[in-house]
Amino acid sequence: MLMPYPWQLKQWEQLRLAADRNRLAHALLLSGAEGSGMGQFALELSRYLLCETPARSAACEQCRSCILFNAGNHPDIRLISPEDNGSQIKVDAIRDMIAYLQLSNQYGRRKIAVIEPAEGMNRHSANSLLKTLEEPTLSTLLILVSYQPARLPVTIRSRCRLISFNRTDRHSASEWLRKRINDPAQTNDLLELAGDAPLRALDLDETDALHNRGEMLEDLQEAALPYADPVRIAEKWQKNDAAEVMNRLLFLFSRMAALRATEAGKSTRQSDFDAELRRVADGMSLAALLDCYDVSLKNYHLLTSETNLNKQSLLEEIIVFWQSIHNILSADDAD
Ligand SMILES: [Zn+2]
């Protein structure tokens, strides 16, 4: 029997109870980080709601509805996503979806549409969806999955019941992750690097992110030298996904700041990597580290919200900033 992920049980119970009492909102907005498994959650919920003989807290997996669903053939659910990765959800797709929701349902329970990621809708698509949200059809359910809900029009957000996945239950997430990664000792490091999104942590394990993280720290050490070449370092980083690189920088800077904020002797058991970070951050002020974090965050937002930006120069800007702080430091030393 399939179930939602263990860190999603609170949200699951909340929606299941509402559905059992016939009090489910007609539009849900699932909001959280990428890699928290919300897409999967939306599917599980749909399967449960469409199931003809649901068990106590999950779909039965045996009825006609479940069999169709598992075969990817259920007529009462539709998934709407951008055609290509990174492209928009066009207004035609939303219009098709609305027409589909207005047809009577095939198996009598309800019709469901899942839009993921909801922020993939352009302005026309969102406007078109708004009309449906204002005049909901009976026995339909819209599930919007959003990783950046702030990018959705307020008019849409306000008409959906918000279900937040922002605070992952760390305990069940690490138990789940521990069994799936190469080295269980790295569970907490991976979760932290992934911003507590367990599926992202699993991806990071597969792409050897902890190793890359160490390599990036070496690059930062090199970049701190007065004659280092930011262009060359940015070129090297650019060979990886730029958003991923910035994510790692955000992690490195925030971790360095956290370590800087606690006195060396007082910190609880620290990993080798923490000791390394502490060494690199040595001599830098907390404010300077937070400034580095801010510059990276600003560029990360630019990179993920706008197209046609020069990734190389966004990365260079961070490196130059980092370098300038160290130039000031070494100038102080020379005095
Ligand atoms: Zn069933």
JSON list of N, CA and C in Angstrom, two decimals, residues 36-99:
[
{"chain": "A", "resi": 36, "resn": "SER", "atom": "N", "xyz": [10.39, 18.36, -1.46]},
{"chain": "A", "resi": 36, "resn": "SER", "atom": "CA", "xyz": [9.68, 17.91, -0.27]},
{"chain": "A", "resi": 36, "resn": "SER", "atom": "C", "xyz": [8.58, 16.91, -0.62]},
{"chain": "A", "resi": 37, "resn": "GLY", "atom": "N", "xyz": [8.47, 16.57, -1.90]},
{"chain": "A", "resi": 37, "resn": "GLY", "atom": "CA", "xyz": [7.57, 15.50, -2.30]},
{"chain": "A", "resi": 37, "resn": "GLY", "atom": "C", "xyz": [6.11, 15.91, -2.44]},
{"chain": "A", "resi": 38, "resn": "MET", "atom": "N", "xyz": [5.86, 17.19, -2.73]},
{"chain": "A", "resi": 38, "resn": "MET", "atom": "CA", "xyz": [4.48, 17.65, -2.82]},
{"chain": "A", "resi": 38, "resn": "MET", "atom": "C", "xyz": [3.74, 17.10, -4.04]},
{"chain": "A", "resi": 39, "resn": "GLY", "atom": "N", "xyz": [4.48, 16.92, -5.13]},
{"chain": "A", "resi": 39, "resn": "GLY", "atom": "CA", "xyz": [3.84, 16.37, -6.34]},
{"chain": "A", "resi": 39, "resn": "GLY", "atom": "C", "xyz": [3.29, 14.99, -6.06]},
{"chain": "A", "resi": 40, "resn": "GLN", "atom": "N", "xyz": [4.12, 14.19, -5.42]},
{"chain": "A", "resi": 40, "resn": "GLN", "atom": "CA", "xyz": [3.73, 12.84, -5.03]},
{"chain": "A", "resi": 40, "resn": "GLN", "atom": "C", "xyz": [2.54, 12.87, -4.06]},
{"chain": "A", "resi": 41, "resn": "PHE", "atom": "N", "xyz": [2.59, 13.82, -3.14]},
{"chain": "A", "resi": 41, "resn": "PHE", "atom": "CA", "xyz": [1.51, 13.97, -2.17]},
{"chain": "A", "resi": 41, "resn": "PHE", "atom": "C", "xyz": [0.19, 14.27, -2.89]},
{"chain": "A", "resi": 42, "resn": "ALA", "atom": "N", "xyz": [0.24, 15.17, -3.87]},
{"chain": "A", "resi": 42, "resn": "ALA", "atom": "CA", "xyz": [-0.97, 15.53, -4.63]},
{"chain": "A", "resi": 42, "resn": "ALA", "atom": "C", "xyz": [-1.54, 14.30, -5.33]},
{"chain": "A", "resi": 43, "resn": "LEU", "atom": "N", "xyz": [-0.66, 13.44, -5.85]},
{"chain": "A", "resi": 43, "resn": "LEU", "atom": "CA", "xyz": [-1.14, 12.23, -6.52]},
{"chain": "A", "resi": 43, "resn": "LEU", "atom": "C", "xyz": [-1.75, 11.24, -5.53]},
{"chain": "A", "resi": 44, "resn": "GLU", "atom": "N", "xyz": [-1.09, 11.07, -4.40]},
{"chain": "A", "resi": 44, "resn": "GLU", "atom": "CA", "xyz": [-1.62, 10.16, -3.38]},
{"chain": "A", "resi": 44, "resn": "GLU", "atom": "C", "xyz": [-2.99, 10.61, -2.91]},
{"chain": "A", "resi": 45, "resn": "LEU", "atom": "N", "xyz": [-3.11, 11.91, -2.70]},
{"chain": "A", "resi": 45, "resn": "LEU", "atom": "CA", "xyz": [-4.39, 12.45, -2.24]},
{"chain": "A", "resi": 45, "resn": "LEU", "atom": "C", "xyz": [-5.46, 12.21, -3.31]},
{"chain": "A", "resi": 46, "resn": "SER", "atom": "N", "xyz": [-5.10, 12.44, -4.56]},
{"chain": "A", "resi": 46, "resn": "SER", "atom": "CA", "xyz": [-6.05, 12.23, -5.65]},
{"chain": "A", "resi": 46, "resn": "SER", "atom": "C", "xyz": [-6.50, 10.78, -5.70]},
{"chain": "A", "resi": 47, "resn": "ARG", "atom": "N", "xyz": [-5.54, 9.89, -5.59]},
{"chain": "A", "resi": 47, "resn": "ARG", "atom": "CA", "xyz": [-5.88, 8.47, -5.66]},
{"chain": "A", "resi": 47, "resn": "ARG", "atom": "C", "xyz": [-6.83, 8.09, -4.52]},
{"chain": "A", "resi": 48, "resn": "TYR", "atom": "N", "xyz": [-6.53, 8.62, -3.34]},
{"chain": "A", "resi": 48, "resn": "TYR", "atom": "CA", "xyz": [-7.37, 8.33, -2.18]},
{"chain": "A", "resi": 48, "resn": "TYR", "atom": "C", "xyz": [-8.79, 8.85, -2.39]},
{"chain": "A", "resi": 49, "resn": "LEU", "atom": "N", "xyz": [-8.87, 10.08, -2.93]},
{"chain": "A", "resi": 49, "resn": "LEU", "atom": "CA", "xyz": [-10.19, 10.69, -3.10]},
{"chain": "A", "resi": 49, "resn": "LEU", "atom": "C", "xyz": [-11.00, 10.01, -4.19]},
{"chain": "A", "resi": 50, "resn": "LEU", "atom": "N", "xyz": [-10.30, 9.43, -5.16]},
{"chain": "A", "resi": 50, "resn": "LEU", "atom": "CA", "xyz": [-11.02, 8.77, -6.26]},
{"chain": "A", "resi": 50, "resn": "LEU", "atom": "C", "xyz": [-11.34, 7.31, -5.96]},
{"chain": "A", "resi": 51, "resn": "CYS", "atom": "N", "xyz": [-10.62, 6.74, -5.00]},
{"chain": "A", "resi": 51, "resn": "CYS", "atom": "CA", "xyz": [-10.79, 5.31, -4.68]},
{"chain": "A", "resi": 51, "resn": "CYS", "atom": "C", "xyz": [-12.24, 5.01, -4.29]},
{"chain": "A", "resi": 52, "resn": "GLU", "atom": "N", "xyz": [-12.76, 3.88, -4.78]},
{"chain": "A", "resi": 52, "resn": "GLU", "atom": "CA", "xyz": [-14.16, 3.52, -4.50]},
{"chain": "A", "resi": 52, "resn": "GLU", "atom": "C", "xyz": [-14.33, 2.90, -3.11]},
{"chain": "A", "resi": 53, "resn": "THR", "atom": "N", "xyz": [-13.30, 2.21, -2.64]},
{"chain": "A", "resi": 53, "resn": "THR", "atom": "CA", "xyz": [-13.39, 1.58, -1.33]},
{"chain": "A", "resi": 53, "resn": "THR", "atom": "C", "xyz": [-12.13, 1.88, -0.51]},
{"chain": "A", "resi": 54, "resn": "PRO", "atom": "N", "xyz": [-11.95, 3.16, -0.16]},
{"chain": "A", "resi": 54, "resn": "PRO", "atom": "CA", "xyz": [-10.71, 3.52, 0.55]},
{"chain": "A", "resi": 54, "resn": "PRO", "atom": "C", "xyz": [-10.60, 2.79, 1.88]},
{"chain": "A", "resi": 55, "resn": "ALA", "atom": "N", "xyz": [-9.38, 2.35, 2.19]},
{"chain": "A", "resi": 55, "resn": "ALA", "atom": "CA", "xyz": [-9.12, 1.78, 3.51]},
{"chain": "A", "resi": 55, "resn": "ALA", "atom": "C", "xyz": [-9.10, 2.92, 4.51]},
{"chain": "A", "resi": 56, "resn": "ARG", "atom": "N", "xyz": [-8.76, 2.61, 5.75]},
{"chain": "A", "resi": 56, "resn": "ARG", "atom": "CA", "xyz": [-8.88, 3.62, 6.78]},
{"chain": "A", "resi": 56, "resn": "ARG", "atom": "C", "xyz": [-8.14, 4.92, 6.42]},
{"chain": "A", "resi": 57, "resn": "SER", "atom": "N", "xyz": [-6.92, 4.81, 5.92]},
{"chain": "A", "resi": 57, "resn": "SER", "atom": "CA", "xyz": [-6.22, 6.06, 5.64]},
{"chain": "A", "resi": 57, "resn": "SER", "atom": "C", "xyz": [-5.46, 6.05, 4.32]},
{"chain": "A", "resi": 58, "resn": "ALA", "atom": "N", "xyz": [-5.84, 5.14, 3.42]},
{"chain": "A", "resi": 58, "resn": "ALA", "atom": "CA", "xyz": [-5.15, 5.10, 2.14]},
{"chain": "A", "resi": 58, "resn": "ALA", "atom": "C", "xyz": [-6.07, 4.51, 1.08]},
{"chain": "A", "resi": 59, "resn": "ALA", "atom": "N", "xyz": [-5.69, 4.70, -0.18]},
{"chain": "A", "resi": 59, "resn": "ALA", "atom": "CA", "xyz": [-6.46, 4.10, -1.27]},
{"chain": "A", "resi": 59, "resn": "ALA", "atom": "C", "xyz": [-6.32, 2.58, -1.20]},
{"chain": "A", "resi": 60, "resn": "CYS", "atom": "N", "xyz": [-7.34, 1.85, -1.70]},
{"chain": "A", "resi": 60, "resn": "CYS", "atom": "CA", "xyz": [-7.34, 0.39, -1.53]},
{"chain": "A", "resi": 60, "resn": "CYS", "atom": "C", "xyz": [-6.40, -0.34, -2.48]},
{"chain": "A", "resi": 61, "resn": "GLU", "atom": "N", "xyz": [-6.07, 0.30, -3.61]},
{"chain": "A", "resi": 61, "resn": "GLU", "atom": "CA", "xyz": [-5.18, -0.29, -4.62]},
{"chain": "A", "resi": 61, "resn": "GLU", "atom": "C", "xyz": [-5.84, -1.42, -5.41]},
{"chain": "A", "resi": 62, "resn": "GLN", "atom": "N", "xyz": [-7.11, -1.72, -5.13]},
{"chain": "A", "resi": 62, "resn": "GLN", "atom": "CA", "xyz": [-7.72, -2.88, -5.77]},
{"chain": "A", "resi": 62, "resn": "GLN", "atom": "C", "xyz": [-8.97, -2.56, -6.58]},
{"chain": "A", "resi": 63, "resn": "CYS", "atom": "N", "xyz": [-9.64, -1.47, -6.26]},
{"chain": "A", "resi": 63, "resn": "CYS", "atom": "CA", "xyz": [-10.88, -1.17, -6.97]},
{"chain": "A", "resi": 63, "resn": "CYS", "atom": "C", "xyz": [-10.58, -0.74, -8.41]},
{"chain": "A", "resi": 64, "resn": "ARG", "atom": "N", "xyz": [-11.65, -0.63, -9.19]},
{"chain": "A", "resi": 64, "resn": "ARG", "atom": "CA", "xyz": [-11.49, -0.26, -10.59]},
{"chain": "A", "resi": 64, "resn": "ARG", "atom": "C", "xyz": [-10.79, 1.10, -10.71]},
{"chain": "A", "resi": 65, "resn": "SER", "atom": "N", "xyz": [-11.19, 2.01, -9.83]},
{"chain": "A", "resi": 65, "resn": "SER", "atom": "CA", "xyz": [-10.61, 3.35, -9.86]},
{"chain": "A", "resi": 65, "resn": "SER", "atom": "C", "xyz": [-9.10, 3.32, -9.58]},
{"chain": "A", "resi": 66, "resn": "CYS", "atom": "N", "xyz": [-8.71, 2.57, -8.56]},
{"chain": "A", "resi": 66, "resn": "CYS", "atom": "CA", "xyz": [-7.28, 2.48, -8.22]},
{"chain": "A", "resi": 66, "resn": "CYS", "atom": "C", "xyz": [-6.48, 1.84, -9.35]},
{"chain": "A", "resi": 67, "resn": "ILE", "atom": "N", "xyz": [-7.07, 0.81, -9.96]},
{"chain": "A", "resi": 67, "resn": "ILE", "atom": "CA", "xyz": [-6.35, 0.13, -11.04]},
{"chain": "A", "resi": 67, "resn": "ILE", "atom": "C", "xyz": [-6.13, 1.07, -12.22]},
{"chain": "A", "resi": 68, "resn": "LEU", "atom": "N", "xyz": [-7.18, 1.82, -12.56]},
{"chain": "A", "resi": 68, "resn": "LEU", "atom": "CA", "xyz": [-7.04, 2.80, -13.64]},
{"chain": "A", "resi": 68, "resn": "LEU", "atom": "C", "xyz": [-6.01, 3.87, -13.27]},
{"chain": "A", "resi": 69, "resn": "PHE", "atom": "N", "xyz": [-6.09, 4.29, -12.03]},
{"chain": "A", "resi": 69, "resn": "PHE", "atom": "CA", "xyz": [-5.18, 5.34, -11.57]},
{"chain": "A", "resi": 69, "resn": "PHE", "atom": "C", "xyz": [-3.73, 4.85, -11.68]},
{"chain": "A", "resi": 70, "resn": "ASN", "atom": "N", "xyz": [-3.49, 3.65, -11.16]},
{"chain": "A", "resi": 70, "resn": "ASN", "atom": "CA", "xyz": [-2.11, 3.13, -11.17]},
{"chain": "A", "resi": 70, "resn": "ASN", "atom": "C", "xyz": [-1.59, 2.90, -12.57]},
{"chain": "A", "resi": 71, "resn": "ALA", "atom": "N", "xyz": [-2.53, 2.67, -13.51]},
{"chain": "A", "resi": 71, "resn": "ALA", "atom": "CA", "xyz": [-2.10, 2.48, -14.89]},
{"chain": "A", "resi": 71, "resn": "ALA", "atom": "C", "xyz": [-1.94, 3.83, -15.60]},
{"chain": "A", "resi": 72, "resn": "GLY", "atom": "N", "xyz": [-2.16, 4.91, -14.86]},
{"chain": "A", "resi": 72, "resn": "GLY", "atom": "CA", "xyz": [-2.04, 6.25, -15.47]},
{"chain": "A", "resi": 72, "resn": "GLY", "atom": "C", "xyz": [-3.18, 6.54, -16.43]},
{"chain": "A", "resi": 73, "resn": "ASN", "atom": "N", "xyz": [-4.33, 5.91, -16.18]},
{"chain": "A", "resi": 73, "resn": "ASN", "atom": "CA", "xyz": [-5.43, 5.95, -17.15]},
{"chain": "A", "resi": 73, "resn": "ASN", "atom": "C", "xyz": [-6.74, 6.42, -16.57]},
{"chain": "A", "resi": 74, "resn": "HIS", "atom": "N", "xyz": [-6.71, 7.05, -15.41]},
{"chain": "A", "resi": 74, "resn": "HIS", "atom": "CA", "xyz": [-7.97, 7.41, -14.78]},
{"chain": "A", "resi": 74, "resn": "HIS", "atom": "C", "xyz": [-8.58, 8.63, -15.48]},
{"chain": "A", "resi": 75, "resn": "PRO", "atom": "N", "xyz": [-9.85, 8.55, -15.86]},
{"chain": "A", "resi": 75, "resn": "PRO", "atom": "CA", "xyz": [-10.44, 9.67, -16.62]},
{"chain": "A", "resi": 75, "resn": "PRO", "atom": "C", "xyz": [-10.78, 10.88, -15.76]},
{"chain": "A", "resi": 76, "resn": "ASP", "atom": "N", "xyz": [-10.74, 10.75, -14.44]},
{"chain": "A", "resi": 76, "resn": "ASP", "atom": "CA", "xyz": [-11.16, 11.86, -13.58]},
{"chain": "A", "resi": 76, "resn": "ASP", "atom": "C", "xyz": [-10.02, 12.62, -12.94]},
{"chain": "A", "resi": 77, "resn": "ILE", "atom": "N", "xyz": [-8.82, 12.43, -13.44]},
{"chain": "A", "resi": 77, "resn": "ILE", "atom": "CA", "xyz": [-7.73, 13.27, -12.96]},
{"chain": "A", "resi": 77, "resn": "ILE", "atom": "C", "xyz": [-6.91, 13.77, -14.13]},
{"chain": "A", "resi": 78, "resn": "ARG", "atom": "N", "xyz": [-6.48, 15.00, -14.02]},
{"chain": "A", "resi": 78, "resn": "ARG", "atom": "CA", "xyz": [-5.63, 15.56, -15.07]},
{"chain": "A", "resi": 78, "resn": "ARG", "atom": "C", "xyz": [-4.46, 16.31, -14.43]},
{"chain": "A", "resi": 79, "resn": "LEU", "atom": "N", "xyz": [-3.28, 16.10, -15.01]},
{"chain": "A", "resi": 79, "resn": "LEU", "atom": "CA", "xyz": [-2.08, 16.78, -14.51]},
{"chain": "A", "resi": 79, "resn": "LEU", "atom": "C", "xyz": [-1.66, 17.85, -15.51]},
{"chain": "A", "resi": 80, "resn": "ILE", "atom": "N", "xyz": [-1.46, 19.04, -15.02]},
{"chain": "A", "resi": 80, "resn": "ILE", "atom": "CA", "xyz": [-1.06, 20.14, -15.90]},
{"chain": "A", "resi": 80, "resn": "ILE", "atom": "C", "xyz": [0.33, 20.64, -15.48]},
{"chain": "A", "resi": 81, "resn": "SER", "atom": "N", "xyz": [1.28, 20.53, -16.42]},
{"chain": "A", "resi": 81, "resn": "SER", "atom": "CA", "xyz": [2.65, 20.98, -16.16]},
{"chain": "A", "resi": 81, "resn": "SER", "atom": "C", "xyz": [3.15, 21.66, -17.42]},
{"chain": "A", "resi": 82, "resn": "PRO", "atom": "N", "xyz": [4.24, 22.41, -17.33]},
{"chain": "A", "resi": 82, "resn": "PRO", "atom": "CA", "xyz": [4.80, 23.01, -18.55]},
{"chain": "A", "resi": 82, "resn": "PRO", "atom": "C", "xyz": [5.21, 21.92, -19.54]},
{"chain": "A", "resi": 83, "resn": "GLU", "atom": "N", "xyz": [5.13, 22.24, -20.83]},
{"chain": "A", "resi": 83, "resn": "GLU", "atom": "CA", "xyz": [5.48, 21.23, -21.84]},
{"chain": "A", "resi": 83, "resn": "GLU", "atom": "C", "xyz": [6.95, 20.83, -21.73]},
{"chain": "A", "resi": 84, "resn": "ASP", "atom": "N", "xyz": [7.82, 21.84, -21.57]},
{"chain": "A", "resi": 84, "resn": "ASP", "atom": "CA", "xyz": [9.24, 21.53, -21.37]},
{"chain": "A", "resi": 84, "resn": "ASP", "atom": "C", "xyz": [9.66, 22.07, -20.03]},
{"chain": "A", "resi": 85, "resn": "ASN", "atom": "N", "xyz": [10.74, 21.51, -19.53]},
{"chain": "A", "resi": 85, "resn": "ASN", "atom": "CA", "xyz": [11.30, 22.01, -18.29]},
{"chain": "A", "resi": 85, "resn": "ASN", "atom": "C", "xyz": [11.61, 23.50, -18.41]},
{"chain": "A", "resi": 86, "resn": "GLY", "atom": "N", "xyz": [11.11, 24.27, -17.48]},
{"chain": "A", "resi": 86, "resn": "GLY", "atom": "CA", "xyz": [11.44, 25.69, -17.50]},
{"chain": "A", "resi": 86, "resn": "GLY", "atom": "C", "xyz": [10.52, 26.55, -18.34]},
{"chain": "A", "resi": 87, "resn": "SER", "atom": "N", "xyz": [9.65, 25.93, -19.17]},
{"chain": "A", "resi": 87, "resn": "SER", "atom": "CA", "xyz": [8.75, 26.76, -19.95]},
{"chain": "A", "resi": 87, "resn": "SER", "atom": "C", "xyz": [7.47, 27.03, -19.15]},
{"chain": "A", "resi": 88, "resn": "GLN", "atom": "N", "xyz": [6.57, 27.81, -19.75]},
{"chain": "A", "resi": 88, "resn": "GLN", "atom": "CA", "xyz": [5.37, 28.23, -19.01]},
{"chain": "A", "resi": 88, "resn": "GLN", "atom": "C", "xyz": [4.20, 27.28, -19.24]},
{"chain": "A", "resi": 89, "resn": "ILE", "atom": "N", "xyz": [3.23, 27.35, -18.33]},
{"chain": "A", "resi": 89, "resn": "ILE", "atom": "CA", "xyz": [1.96, 26.65, -18.55]},
{"chain": "A", "resi": 89, "resn": "ILE", "atom": "C", "xyz": [1.09, 27.62, -19.33]},
{"chain": "A", "resi": 90, "resn": "LYS", "atom": "N", "xyz": [0.76, 27.25, -20.56]},
{"chain": "A", "resi": 90, "resn": "LYS", "atom": "CA", "xyz": [0.08, 28.19, -21.44]},
{"chain": "A", "resi": 90, "resn": "LYS", "atom": "C", "xyz": [-1.42, 28.22, -21.18]},
{"chain": "A", "resi": 91, "resn": "VAL", "atom": "N", "xyz": [-2.03, 29.31, -21.63]},
{"chain": "A", "resi": 91, "resn": "VAL", "atom": "CA", "xyz": [-3.45, 29.52, -21.35]},
{"chain": "A", "resi": 91, "resn": "VAL", "atom": "C", "xyz": [-4.31, 28.42, -21.98]},
{"chain": "A", "resi": 92, "resn": "ASP", "atom": "N", "xyz": [-3.88, 27.90, -23.11]},
{"chain": "A", "resi": 92, "resn": "ASP", "atom": "CA", "xyz": [-4.66, 26.82, -23.75]},
{"chain": "A", "resi": 92, "resn": "ASP", "atom": "C", "xyz": [-4.77, 25.59, -22.84]},
{"chain": "A", "resi": 93, "resn": "ALA", "atom": "N", "xyz": [-3.67, 25.30, -22.16]},
{"chain": "A", "resi": 93, "resn": "ALA", "atom": "CA", "xyz": [-3.68, 24.14, -21.26]},
{"chain": "A", "resi": 93, "resn": "ALA", "atom": "C", "xyz": [-4.67, 24.35, -20.13]},
{"chain": "A", "resi": 94, "resn": "ILE", "atom": "N", "xyz": [-4.73, 25.59, -19.62]},
{"chain": "A", "resi": 94, "resn": "ILE", "atom": "CA", "xyz": [-5.68, 25.89, -18.53]},
{"chain": "A", "resi": 94, "resn": "ILE", "atom": "C", "xyz": [-7.11, 25.85, -19.05]},
{"chain": "A", "resi": 95, "resn": "ARG", "atom": "N", "xyz": [-7.32, 26.37, -20.26]},
{"chain": "A", "resi": 95, "resn": "ARG", "atom": "CA", "xyz": [-8.68, 26.33, -20.84]},
{"chain": "A", "resi": 95, "resn": "ARG", "atom": "C", "xyz": [-9.14, 24.89, -21.05]},
{"chain": "A", "resi": 96, "resn": "ASP", "atom": "N", "xyz": [-8.25, 24.05, -21.55]},
{"chain": "A", "resi": 96, "resn": "ASP", "atom": "CA", "xyz": [-8.57, 22.62, -21.72]},
{"chain": "A", "resi": 96, "resn": "ASP", "atom": "C", "xyz": [-8.97, 22.02, -20.39]},
{"chain": "A", "resi": 97, "resn": "MET", "atom": "N", "xyz": [-8.18, 22.37, -19.38]},
{"chain": "A", "resi": 97, "resn": "MET", "atom": "CA", "xyz": [-8.44, 21.81, -18.04]},
{"chain": "A", "resi": 97, "resn": "MET", "atom": "C", "xyz": [-9.81, 22.24, -17.53]},
{"chain": "A", "resi": 98, "resn": "ILE", "atom": "N", "xyz": [-10.16, 23.51, -17.75]},
{"chain": "A", "resi": 98, "resn": "ILE", "atom": "CA", "xyz": [-11.45, 24.00, -17.28]},
{"chain": "A", "resi": 98, "resn": "ILE", "atom": "C", "xyz": [-12.59, 23.27, -18.00]},
{"chain": "A", "resi": 99, "resn": "ALA", "atom": "N", "xyz": [-12.43, 23.10, -19.30]},
{"chain": "A", "resi": 99, "resn": "ALA", "atom": "CA", "xyz": [-13.46, 22.38, -20.06]},
{"chain": "A", "resi": 99, "resn": "ALA", "atom": "C", "xyz": [-13.61, 20.96, -19.54]}
]
